[in-house]
mmCIF file of C-alpha atoms in Angstrom:
data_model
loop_
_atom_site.group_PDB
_atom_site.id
_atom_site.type_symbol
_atom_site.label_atom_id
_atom_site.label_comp_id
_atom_site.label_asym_id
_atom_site.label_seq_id
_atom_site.Cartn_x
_atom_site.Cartn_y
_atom_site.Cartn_z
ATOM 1 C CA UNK A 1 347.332 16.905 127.576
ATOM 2 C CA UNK A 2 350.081 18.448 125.481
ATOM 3 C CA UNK A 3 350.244 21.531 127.422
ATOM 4 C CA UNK A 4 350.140 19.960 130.881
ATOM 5 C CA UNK A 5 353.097 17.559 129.174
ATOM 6 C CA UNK A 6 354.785 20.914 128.802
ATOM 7 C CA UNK A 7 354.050 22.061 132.539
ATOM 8 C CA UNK A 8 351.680 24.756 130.714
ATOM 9 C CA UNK A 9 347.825 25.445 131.625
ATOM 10 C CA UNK A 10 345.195 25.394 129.664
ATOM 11 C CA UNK A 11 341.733 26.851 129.838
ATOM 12 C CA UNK A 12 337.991 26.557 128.130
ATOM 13 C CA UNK A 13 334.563 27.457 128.105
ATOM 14 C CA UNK A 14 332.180 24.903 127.777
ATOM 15 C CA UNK A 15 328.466 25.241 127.135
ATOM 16 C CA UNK A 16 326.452 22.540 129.185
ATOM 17 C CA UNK A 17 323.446 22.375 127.370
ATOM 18 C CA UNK A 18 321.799 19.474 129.781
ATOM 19 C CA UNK A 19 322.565 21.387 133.130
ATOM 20 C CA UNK A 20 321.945 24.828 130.930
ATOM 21 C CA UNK A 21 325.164 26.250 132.445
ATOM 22 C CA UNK A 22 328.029 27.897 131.405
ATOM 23 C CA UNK A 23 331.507 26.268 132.745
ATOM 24 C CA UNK A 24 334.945 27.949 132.575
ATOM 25 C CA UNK A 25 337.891 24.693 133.107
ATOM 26 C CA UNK A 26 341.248 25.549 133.852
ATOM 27 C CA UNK A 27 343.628 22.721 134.111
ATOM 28 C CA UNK A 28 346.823 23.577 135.847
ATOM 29 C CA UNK A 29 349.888 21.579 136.151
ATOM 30 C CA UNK A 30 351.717 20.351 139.409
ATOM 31 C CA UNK A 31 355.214 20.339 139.689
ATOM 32 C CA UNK A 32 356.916 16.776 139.741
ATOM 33 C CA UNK A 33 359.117 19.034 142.601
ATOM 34 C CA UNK A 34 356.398 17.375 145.348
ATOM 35 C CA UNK A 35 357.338 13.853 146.847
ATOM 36 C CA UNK A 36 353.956 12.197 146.426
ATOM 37 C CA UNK A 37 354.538 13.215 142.210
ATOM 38 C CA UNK A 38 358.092 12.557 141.981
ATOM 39 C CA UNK A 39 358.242 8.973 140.737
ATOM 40 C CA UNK A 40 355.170 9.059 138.409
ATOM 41 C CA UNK A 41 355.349 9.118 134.517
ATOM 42 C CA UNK A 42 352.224 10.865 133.724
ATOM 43 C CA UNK A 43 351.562 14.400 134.414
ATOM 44 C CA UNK A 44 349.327 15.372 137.070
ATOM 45 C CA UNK A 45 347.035 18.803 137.738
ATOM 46 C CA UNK A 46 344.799 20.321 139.131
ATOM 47 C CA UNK A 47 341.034 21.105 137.499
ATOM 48 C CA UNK A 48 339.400 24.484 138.400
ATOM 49 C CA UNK A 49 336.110 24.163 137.094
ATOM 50 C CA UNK A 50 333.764 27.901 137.231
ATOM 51 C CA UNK A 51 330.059 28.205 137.211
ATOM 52 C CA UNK A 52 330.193 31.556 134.394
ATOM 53 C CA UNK A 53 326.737 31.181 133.656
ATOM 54 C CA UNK A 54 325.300 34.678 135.225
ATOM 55 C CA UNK A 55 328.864 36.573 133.401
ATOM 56 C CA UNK A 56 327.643 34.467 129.875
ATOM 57 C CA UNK A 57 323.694 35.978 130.490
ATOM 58 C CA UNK A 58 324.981 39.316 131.323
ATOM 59 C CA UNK A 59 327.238 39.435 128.207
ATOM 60 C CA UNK A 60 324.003 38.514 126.429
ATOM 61 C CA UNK A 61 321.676 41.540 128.003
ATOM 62 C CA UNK A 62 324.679 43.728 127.214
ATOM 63 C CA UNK A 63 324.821 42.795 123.507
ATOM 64 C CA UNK A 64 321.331 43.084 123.129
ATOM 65 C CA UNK A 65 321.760 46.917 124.613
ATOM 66 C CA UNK A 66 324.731 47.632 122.339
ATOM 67 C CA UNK A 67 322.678 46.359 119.128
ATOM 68 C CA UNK A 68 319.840 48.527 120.107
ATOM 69 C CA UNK A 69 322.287 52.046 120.762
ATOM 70 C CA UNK A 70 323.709 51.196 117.651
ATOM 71 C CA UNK A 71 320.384 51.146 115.923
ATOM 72 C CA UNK A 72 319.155 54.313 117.712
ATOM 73 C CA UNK A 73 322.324 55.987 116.337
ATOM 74 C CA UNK A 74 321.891 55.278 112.894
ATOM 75 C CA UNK A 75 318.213 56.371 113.098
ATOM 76 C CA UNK A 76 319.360 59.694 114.387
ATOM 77 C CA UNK A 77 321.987 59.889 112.768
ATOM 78 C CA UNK A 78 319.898 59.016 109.248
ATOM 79 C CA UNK A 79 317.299 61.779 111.141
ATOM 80 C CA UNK A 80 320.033 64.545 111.798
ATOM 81 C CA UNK A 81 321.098 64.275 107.608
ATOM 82 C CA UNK A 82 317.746 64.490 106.490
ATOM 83 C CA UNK A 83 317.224 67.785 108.858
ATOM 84 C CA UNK A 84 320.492 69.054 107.616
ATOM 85 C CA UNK A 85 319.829 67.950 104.120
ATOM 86 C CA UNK A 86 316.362 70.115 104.523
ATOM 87 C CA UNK A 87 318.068 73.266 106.465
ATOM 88 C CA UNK A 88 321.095 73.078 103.403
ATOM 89 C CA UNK A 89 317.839 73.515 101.087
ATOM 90 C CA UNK A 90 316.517 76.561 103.268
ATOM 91 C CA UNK A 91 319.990 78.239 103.355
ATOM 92 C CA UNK A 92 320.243 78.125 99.871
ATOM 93 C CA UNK A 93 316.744 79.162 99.050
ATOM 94 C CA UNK A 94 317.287 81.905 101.538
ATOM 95 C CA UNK A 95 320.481 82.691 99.746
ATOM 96 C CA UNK A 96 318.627 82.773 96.411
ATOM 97 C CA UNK A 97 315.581 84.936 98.041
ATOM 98 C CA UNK A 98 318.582 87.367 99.024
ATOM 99 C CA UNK A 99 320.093 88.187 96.307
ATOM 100 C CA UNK A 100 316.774 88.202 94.034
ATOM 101 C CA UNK A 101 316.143 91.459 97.128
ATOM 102 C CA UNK A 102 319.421 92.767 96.543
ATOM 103 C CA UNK A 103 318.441 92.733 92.656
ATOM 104 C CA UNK A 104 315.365 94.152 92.877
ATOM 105 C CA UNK A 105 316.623 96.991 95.501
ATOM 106 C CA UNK A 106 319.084 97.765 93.202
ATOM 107 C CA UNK A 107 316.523 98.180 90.822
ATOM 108 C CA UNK A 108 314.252 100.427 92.561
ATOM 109 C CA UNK A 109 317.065 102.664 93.760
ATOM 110 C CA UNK A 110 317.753 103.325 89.759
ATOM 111 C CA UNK A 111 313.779 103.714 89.134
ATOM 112 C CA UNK A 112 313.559 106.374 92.006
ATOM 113 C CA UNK A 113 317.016 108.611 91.360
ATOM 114 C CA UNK A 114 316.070 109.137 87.611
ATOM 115 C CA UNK A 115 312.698 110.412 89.089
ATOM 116 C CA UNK A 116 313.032 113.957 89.806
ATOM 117 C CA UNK A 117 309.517 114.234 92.002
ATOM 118 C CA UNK A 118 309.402 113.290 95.663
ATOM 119 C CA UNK A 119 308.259 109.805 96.563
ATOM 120 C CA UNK A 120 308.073 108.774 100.133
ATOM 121 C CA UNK A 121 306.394 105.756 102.120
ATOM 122 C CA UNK A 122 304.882 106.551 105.451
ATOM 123 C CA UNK A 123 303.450 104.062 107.900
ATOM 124 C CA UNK A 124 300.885 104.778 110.290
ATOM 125 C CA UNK A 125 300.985 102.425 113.368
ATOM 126 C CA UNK A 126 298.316 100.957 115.152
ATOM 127 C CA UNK A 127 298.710 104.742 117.373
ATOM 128 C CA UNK A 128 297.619 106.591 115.043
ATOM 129 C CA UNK A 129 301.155 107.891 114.778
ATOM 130 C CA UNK A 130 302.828 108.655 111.145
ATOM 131 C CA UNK A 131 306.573 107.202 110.892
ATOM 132 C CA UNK A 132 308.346 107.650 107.534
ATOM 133 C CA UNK A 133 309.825 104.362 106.104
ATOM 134 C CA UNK A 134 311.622 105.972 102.779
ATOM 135 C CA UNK A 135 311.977 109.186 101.475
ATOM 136 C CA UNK A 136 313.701 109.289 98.032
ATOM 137 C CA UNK A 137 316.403 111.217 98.120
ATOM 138 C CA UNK A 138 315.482 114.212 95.982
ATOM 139 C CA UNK A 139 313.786 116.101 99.329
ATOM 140 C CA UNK A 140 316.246 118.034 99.764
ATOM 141 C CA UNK A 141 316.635 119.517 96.460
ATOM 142 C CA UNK A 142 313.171 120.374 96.410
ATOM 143 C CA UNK A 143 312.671 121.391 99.830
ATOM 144 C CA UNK A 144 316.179 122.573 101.061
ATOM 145 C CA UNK A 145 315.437 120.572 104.446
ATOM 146 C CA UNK A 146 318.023 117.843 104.903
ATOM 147 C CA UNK A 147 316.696 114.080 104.701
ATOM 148 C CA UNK A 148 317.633 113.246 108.139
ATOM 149 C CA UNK A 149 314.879 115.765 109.484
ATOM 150 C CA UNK A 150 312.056 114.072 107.312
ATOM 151 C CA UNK A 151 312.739 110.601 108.484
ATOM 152 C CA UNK A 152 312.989 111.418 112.379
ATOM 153 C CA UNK A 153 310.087 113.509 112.630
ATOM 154 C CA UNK A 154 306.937 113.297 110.817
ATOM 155 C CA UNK A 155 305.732 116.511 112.785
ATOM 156 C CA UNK A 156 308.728 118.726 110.793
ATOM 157 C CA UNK A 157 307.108 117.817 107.652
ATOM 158 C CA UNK A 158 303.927 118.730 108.709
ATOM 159 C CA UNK A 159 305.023 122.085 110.307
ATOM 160 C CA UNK A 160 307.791 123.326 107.745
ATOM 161 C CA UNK A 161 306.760 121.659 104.293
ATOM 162 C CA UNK A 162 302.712 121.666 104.290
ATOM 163 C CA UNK A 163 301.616 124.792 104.204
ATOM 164 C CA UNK A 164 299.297 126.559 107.060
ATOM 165 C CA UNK A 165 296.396 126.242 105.015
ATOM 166 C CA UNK A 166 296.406 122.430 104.714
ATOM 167 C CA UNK A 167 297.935 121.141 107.490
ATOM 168 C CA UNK A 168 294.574 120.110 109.201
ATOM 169 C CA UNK A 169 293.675 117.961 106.209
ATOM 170 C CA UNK A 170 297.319 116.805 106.300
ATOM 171 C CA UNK A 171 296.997 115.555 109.794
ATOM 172 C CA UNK A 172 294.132 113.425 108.842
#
């Protein structure tokens, strides 16, 4: 009444539990300016009553939606940490694994240059063909023949460094 006093509308929603309904009022003044309202003391306006029952169920389906996004983003969101959590763990084992290699490289590389003899690990592949992994690095002071040719070609080896007498043994 206050507002409509003041020439100002006003506006609800109202929940009709009996009808089950959802109403929307607006109540909107009318100017005194008209002839018919002129004379009269009391204020006078005009009701716009709106049936906002299907807006008020759709709100409702759309909450119920939003709650369940939300709560399939914080399960994947709880699932994505735990995966990262797990892959940090990897990385760092894999870091440790690393450098426990590097160590132990390191190490062998000082075990085979103080050891004057040759050493040398040779693969044989399911061909039946010979393919050098390492040669230690003394070769070629006790051969003359430059490392290189030992490591692309098992066949110089066998034809330069084994002599004629063995070679068929060699080969086996």
């Amino acid at each position: 009444r206050e507002e409509l006093a003041q020439g100002r509308s006003a506006e609800c929603e109202a929940d009709d539990k009996l009808l089950k309904r959802y109403l929307h009022i607006l109540v909107r003044p009318v100017s005194k300016q008209t002839p018919q309202l002129a004379n009269r003391e009391q204020s006078s306006g005009v009701i716009v009553i709106q049936d906002i029952t299907r807006r008020k169920q759709d709100e409702e389906v759309l909450r119920t939606i939003h709650t369940g996004l939300e709560l399939q983003v914080e399960r994947r969101t709880a699932d994505l940490r735990h995966a990262n959590d797990v892959l940090q763990a990897k990385i760092a084992e894999l870091k440790r694994s690393e450098q426990a290699l590097r160590e132990s490289e390191e190490r062998f590389r000082q075990v085979i240059t103080s050891i004057s003899d040759h050493i040398y690990v040779t693969e044989v592949t399911a061909g039946r063909q010979p393919v050098n992994l390492y040669l230690s690095p003394h070769i070629e002071a006790l051969t003359g023949y430059a490392l290189e040719k030992f490591m692309n070609s098992w066949d110089f080896w066998l034809s330069t460094v084994v002599h004629p007498d063995d070679r068929t043994i060699a080969a086996q």
